[in-house]
Coordinates of C-alpha atoms in Angstrom, one line a residue:
M3 CA 274.5 -18.1 -19.5
R4 CA 272.7 -19.6 -22.5
F5 CA 272.9 -23.4 -22.8
R6 CA 272.5 -25.1 -26.1
G7 CA 271.9 -28.7 -27.1
T8 CA 275.3 -29.8 -28.4
L9 CA 277.7 -28.3 -25.9
A10 CA 279.0 -31.3 -24.1
V11 CA 279.1 -33.7 -27.0
L12 CA 282.5 -32.5 -27.8
V13 CA 283.7 -34.9 -25.2
V14 CA 283.4 -37.6 -27.8
I15 CA 286.6 -36.2 -29.1
G16 CA 289.5 -37.4 -27.1
L17 CA 287.7 -39.4 -24.4
T18 CA 288.6 -42.8 -25.7
A19 CA 292.0 -43.6 -27.0
A20 CA 291.7 -44.7 -30.6
P21 CA 294.4 -46.5 -32.7
A22 CA 296.5 -43.9 -34.5
H23 CA 296.2 -44.0 -38.3
A24 CA 298.2 -41.8 -40.5
E25 CA 295.2 -41.2 -42.8
T26 CA 293.0 -39.9 -39.9
P27 CA 292.8 -36.1 -40.4
A28 CA 293.5 -33.9 -37.4
T29 CA 290.5 -31.9 -36.0
I30 CA 290.5 -28.8 -33.9
A31 CA 291.3 -29.4 -30.2
H32 CA 290.9 -25.7 -29.3
A33 CA 291.4 -22.2 -30.6
Q34 CA 293.4 -19.5 -28.9
R35 CA 293.7 -15.8 -29.2
T36 CA 296.9 -13.9 -28.7
D37 CA 297.6 -11.1 -31.2
G38 CA 295.3 -13.0 -33.6
W39 CA 293.4 -16.3 -33.7
Q40 CA 295.1 -19.7 -34.0
L41 CA 293.7 -23.2 -34.2
V42 CA 295.5 -25.9 -32.2
L43 CA 294.8 -29.3 -33.8
T44 CA 294.6 -32.7 -32.2
D45 CA 298.0 -33.7 -33.7
G46 CA 299.6 -30.7 -32.0
S47 CA 300.0 -28.6 -35.1
V48 CA 298.9 -24.9 -35.1
V49 CA 297.0 -23.2 -37.9
D50 CA 297.0 -19.4 -38.0
L51 CA 293.8 -17.5 -39.0
P52 CA 295.0 -14.1 -40.1
E53 CA 291.7 -13.4 -41.7
A54 CA 289.7 -13.8 -38.5
L55 CA 288.7 -10.6 -36.7
T56 CA 289.5 -10.4 -32.9
V57 CA 287.6 -7.2 -32.3
A58 CA 285.0 -5.3 -34.2
P59 CA 286.5 -2.7 -36.5
K60 CA 286.1 1.1 -36.3
N61 CA 283.3 1.3 -38.8
A62 CA 281.2 -1.4 -37.0
L63 CA 278.2 -0.6 -34.8
S64 CA 279.9 -2.6 -32.0
E65 CA 283.3 -1.0 -32.5
G66 CA 286.0 -2.5 -30.3
A67 CA 283.8 -5.4 -29.0
D68 CA 285.4 -8.9 -28.9
T69 CA 284.4 -10.9 -31.9
P70 CA 283.7 -14.6 -31.0
L71 CA 285.2 -17.5 -32.8
L72 CA 283.3 -20.8 -32.6
I73 CA 284.2 -24.5 -33.3
S74 CA 281.8 -27.2 -34.3
G75 CA 281.5 -30.0 -31.7
D76 CA 283.1 -32.5 -34.1
G77 CA 286.2 -30.3 -34.4
R78 CA 285.9 -30.1 -38.2
Y79 CA 284.9 -26.5 -38.7
T80 CA 285.7 -23.1 -37.3
F81 CA 283.4 -20.1 -37.6
Y82 CA 284.5 -16.4 -37.4
Y83 CA 283.9 -12.9 -38.6
R84 CA 286.4 -12.2 -41.4
K85 CA 288.4 -9.0 -41.8
K86 CA 287.7 -8.1 -45.4
D87 CA 283.9 -7.6 -45.1
G88 CA 282.9 -8.5 -41.5
L89 CA 280.8 -11.5 -42.6
F90 CA 280.4 -14.6 -40.6
V91 CA 282.1 -17.5 -42.3
R92 CA 282.7 -21.3 -41.9
R93 CA 286.1 -22.8 -42.6
A94 CA 287.2 -26.4 -42.6
V95 CA 290.6 -27.0 -40.9
H96 CA 292.6 -26.7 -44.1
G97 CA 289.7 -25.6 -46.4
T98 CA 288.3 -22.4 -47.8
E99 CA 285.8 -20.0 -46.3
K100 CA 282.1 -20.2 -46.9
V101 CA 279.8 -17.3 -46.0
V102 CA 277.0 -18.6 -43.7
T103 CA 274.6 -15.8 -44.6
K104 CA 275.0 -12.1 -45.3
H105 CA 272.5 -11.5 -42.5
I106 CA 275.2 -12.3 -39.9
S107 CA 277.9 -9.7 -39.8
V108 CA 280.2 -8.0 -37.4
D109 CA 277.6 -5.2 -37.1
S110 CA 275.3 -7.7 -35.3
I111 CA 277.7 -8.5 -32.4
G112 CA 275.9 -7.8 -29.2
E113 CA 272.5 -7.9 -30.9
Q114 CA 272.7 -11.4 -32.5
W115 CA 274.7 -14.5 -31.6
P116 CA 275.1 -17.8 -33.6
F117 CA 274.5 -21.3 -32.3
I118 CA 276.3 -24.1 -34.2
S119 CA 275.2 -27.7 -34.6
Y120 CA 277.6 -30.5 -33.6
D121 CA 278.3 -31.3 -37.3
G122 CA 278.8 -27.7 -38.1
D123 CA 276.2 -27.8 -40.9
Y124 CA 273.4 -25.8 -39.2
V125 CA 273.4 -22.3 -37.8
V126 CA 270.7 -20.6 -35.7
T127 CA 271.0 -17.1 -34.5
G128 CA 269.5 -15.8 -31.3
T129 CA 268.8 -12.1 -31.0
S130 CA 268.3 -9.5 -28.3
A131 CA 264.8 -8.8 -29.6
P132 CA 263.9 -11.4 -28.0
G133 CA 263.5 -14.1 -30.6
L134 CA 265.5 -15.9 -33.3
G135 CA 267.0 -14.5 -36.5
A136 CA 268.5 -16.7 -39.2
F137 CA 268.1 -20.5 -39.7
V138 CA 270.8 -21.7 -42.2
D139 CA 271.3 -25.4 -43.3
L140 CA 274.7 -25.4 -44.9
R141 CA 274.2 -28.9 -46.3
T142 CA 271.5 -27.7 -48.6
G143 CA 272.0 -24.0 -48.7
R144 CA 268.5 -23.5 -47.5
K145 CA 267.6 -20.5 -45.3
P146 CA 264.0 -21.2 -44.3
P147 CA 261.9 -18.5 -42.7
P148 CA 261.1 -18.8 -39.0
P149 CA 258.8 -21.7 -38.1
E150 CA 255.1 -21.2 -37.9
K151 CA 255.5 -17.6 -39.4
T152 CA 256.9 -16.1 -36.2
D153 CA 260.4 -15.4 -35.0
A154 CA 259.3 -15.2 -31.3
W155 CA 261.2 -18.3 -30.3
S156 CA 263.8 -19.2 -27.8
F157 CA 266.5 -21.8 -28.8
H158 CA 267.0 -24.8 -26.4
G159 CA 269.4 -26.8 -28.5
F160 CA 270.2 -29.4 -31.1
S161 CA 269.8 -33.1 -30.7
P162 CA 273.2 -34.9 -30.5
D163 CA 272.9 -36.0 -34.2
S164 CA 272.1 -32.4 -35.3
E165 CA 268.9 -33.5 -36.9
R166 CA 266.4 -31.8 -34.5
L167 CA 266.1 -28.4 -33.0
A168 CA 264.2 -27.7 -29.8
L169 CA 262.5 -24.2 -29.6
S170 CA 259.9 -22.7 -27.4
R171 CA 257.5 -19.8 -28.0
E172 CA 258.6 -16.6 -26.2
T173 CA 255.0 -15.9 -25.3
D174 CA 253.6 -19.2 -24.1
G175 CA 256.6 -21.4 -23.4
P176 CA 256.0 -25.1 -24.4
V177 CA 258.9 -26.7 -26.3
V178 CA 258.5 -27.7 -29.9
V179 CA 260.9 -30.1 -31.5
F180 CA 261.5 -29.4 -35.2
D181 CA 263.5 -31.2 -37.9
R182 CA 266.1 -29.3 -39.9
G183 CA 263.5 -28.2 -42.4
L184 CA 261.6 -26.5 -39.4
R185 CA 258.7 -29.0 -39.7
S186 CA 257.2 -29.6 -36.3
R187 CA 257.8 -33.2 -35.0
L188 CA 256.9 -33.0 -31.3
R189 CA 255.0 -30.5 -29.1
A190 CA 256.0 -30.8 -25.5
K191 CA 253.4 -31.1 -22.7
T192 CA 255.6 -29.3 -20.2
R193 CA 256.5 -25.6 -19.6
L194 CA 259.7 -26.5 -17.7
Y195 CA 262.8 -25.1 -19.4
P196 CA 265.0 -27.8 -20.9
V197 CA 268.6 -26.9 -21.8
A198 CA 269.5 -30.0 -23.9
L199 CA 267.7 -32.6 -26.0
A200 CA 268.6 -36.3 -26.1
G201 CA 269.1 -38.5 -29.2
D202 CA 265.6 -40.0 -28.9
Y203 CA 264.2 -36.5 -29.6
R204 CA 261.8 -36.6 -26.6
T205 CA 264.0 -36.8 -23.5
A206 CA 265.4 -33.5 -22.2
V207 CA 267.4 -32.2 -19.2
A208 CA 266.5 -29.1 -17.1
L209 CA 268.7 -27.5 -14.5
V210 CA 267.5 -26.8 -11.0
G211 CA 268.8 -24.2 -8.6
K212 CA 270.5 -20.8 -8.7
S213 CA 271.8 -19.5 -12.0
D214 CA 275.6 -19.9 -12.3
K215 CA 275.6 -22.2 -9.3
Y216 CA 273.8 -25.2 -10.7
R217 CA 274.5 -28.6 -9.1
K218 CA 271.1 -30.2 -9.7
L219 CA 269.2 -31.4 -12.7
R220 CA 266.1 -33.4 -13.7
L221 CA 265.1 -35.3 -16.8
L222 CA 261.9 -34.6 -18.6
D223 CA 259.8 -36.7 -21.0
L224 CA 258.6 -34.0 -23.5
R225 CA 255.9 -36.3 -24.9
T226 CA 254.2 -36.9 -21.6
G227 CA 255.2 -33.8 -19.8
R228 CA 256.3 -35.8 -16.8
A229 CA 259.6 -35.7 -15.0
I230 CA 261.7 -38.9 -15.3
G231 CA 262.5 -39.6 -11.7
G232 CA 263.2 -36.8 -9.2
V233 CA 265.7 -34.0 -8.9
V234 CA 269.2 -35.3 -9.1
N235 CA 272.1 -33.8 -7.1
V236 CA 275.1 -33.9 -9.3
R237 CA 278.0 -34.9 -7.1
L238 CA 280.7 -32.6 -8.6
P239 CA 283.9 -31.9 -6.7
G240 CA 283.7 -29.0 -4.3
G241 CA 283.8 -25.6 -6.0
Q242 CA 282.6 -26.9 -9.4
Y243 CA 279.3 -26.2 -10.9
I244 CA 277.4 -27.3 -14.0
D245 CA 278.5 -24.8 -16.7
D246 CA 277.4 -26.9 -19.6
V247 CA 275.2 -30.0 -19.8
D248 CA 274.3 -32.2 -22.7
F249 CA 273.6 -35.7 -24.0
A250 CA 276.5 -37.3 -25.8
R251 CA 275.9 -39.0 -29.1
D252 CA 276.1 -42.4 -27.4
G253 CA 273.3 -41.3 -24.9
R254 CA 275.5 -40.5 -21.9
L255 CA 274.6 -37.4 -19.8
V256 CA 277.7 -35.2 -19.7
V257 CA 278.5 -32.0 -17.9
R258 CA 281.5 -29.6 -18.2
S259 CA 282.6 -27.4 -15.3
R260 CA 285.2 -24.7 -14.9
T261 CA 288.2 -25.6 -12.7
A262 CA 291.1 -23.6 -11.3
T263 CA 293.3 -24.9 -14.2
G264 CA 290.8 -25.3 -17.0
V265 CA 287.8 -27.5 -17.7
A266 CA 286.6 -30.9 -16.3
V267 CA 284.3 -33.2 -18.2
H268 CA 282.2 -35.6 -16.2
E269 CA 279.7 -38.3 -17.1
V270 CA 276.7 -38.1 -14.7
S271 CA 274.4 -40.9 -13.6
P272 CA 270.9 -39.6 -14.2
K273 CA 269.6 -41.8 -11.4
T274 CA 272.1 -41.2 -8.6
G275 CA 274.0 -38.1 -9.6
A276 CA 277.3 -39.9 -9.3
V277 CA 280.0 -38.5 -11.6
T278 CA 282.9 -40.1 -13.5
L279 CA 285.7 -37.9 -14.6
L280 CA 286.2 -38.4 -18.4
R281 CA 288.7 -35.7 -19.2
E282 CA 290.5 -32.7 -17.7
I283 CA 291.5 -30.0 -20.2
E284 CA 294.2 -27.5 -19.0
R285 CA 293.8 -24.0 -20.2
P286 CA 296.7 -22.6 -22.4
D287 CA 298.5 -19.5 -21.3
V288 CA 296.7 -17.2 -23.6
P289 CA 294.2 -14.3 -23.1
V290 CA 291.3 -16.2 -24.7
W291 CA 290.7 -19.8 -25.7
V292 CA 287.7 -21.7 -27.2
L293 CA 286.8 -25.4 -27.1
P294 CA 284.7 -27.2 -29.7
D295 CA 281.0 -26.3 -29.1
D296 CA 281.6 -23.4 -26.7
T297 CA 279.1 -20.7 -27.0
E298 CA 279.9 -17.0 -27.3
Y299 CA 282.4 -17.0 -24.7
A300 CA 282.0 -19.9 -22.2
P301 CA 282.8 -19.3 -18.5
W302 CA 286.3 -20.5 -19.0
A303 CA 287.1 -18.6 -22.2
K304 CA 289.0 -15.6 -20.8
R305 CA 292.1 -15.8 -18.6
P306 CA 291.2 -14.8 -15.1
R307 CA 292.6 -11.5 -14.0
K308 CA 295.4 -11.7 -11.5

């Protein structure tokens, strides 16, 4: 599974009860796919997305493949491939569609996948090349070329505020932290593989252990190249593993893990590995569901076969 830097910050939504205000707009709690895609909002209402593709059409290179739908971490935007032309678009909850770039279309499914920043304003595409494809800043409309005149990068994630991107060269490994304009801001002194970047733009977290069975992590200081403390055993309940890990916008280290009934969200002590349950999310009775900041289908996305 690919991790990215804004996955767990979605827990900011709904973790702390806030006073109800009529003027507070509802955001996206999750999306679900039955015959078509629907958005379930935080106020309980449901928005149909009849224009969103569920599978690649007959004339696509990836005919019949599931087409992913993504939600920004803040729950304001959904991204999908639209029926009329197969292009990848962004749509506000009750807004209009905006094409991200014509370089991302339904024909690229299986060969290219988008990563979305927490605020929904920046899109990076990974490719099977290996390397990265498009960089699109939707705030400015800029589509800068790959940094340092090469697309041979791996994507490690966004910072929680969406202002930094962590990439590493496919060939030599060390992480480089770029700003949204793809100007280099920090060159890491470690070749360890971080999966999330903190809000200070220099602290990162790496997973330790067997893929898909992660229960350990370590913090890294990218500026010095040194580990911050030792390997931490994350004390998740039995049968749960780290499926996503990230730094929340308030600095907390947060993991999400699949459960028998849905998803559990825990805060983790980076010193002791002790966990505090923040939220449990029960999966709806639908074939596919998507949470804010899920990647192209997270471990819990599809209903288990009976």
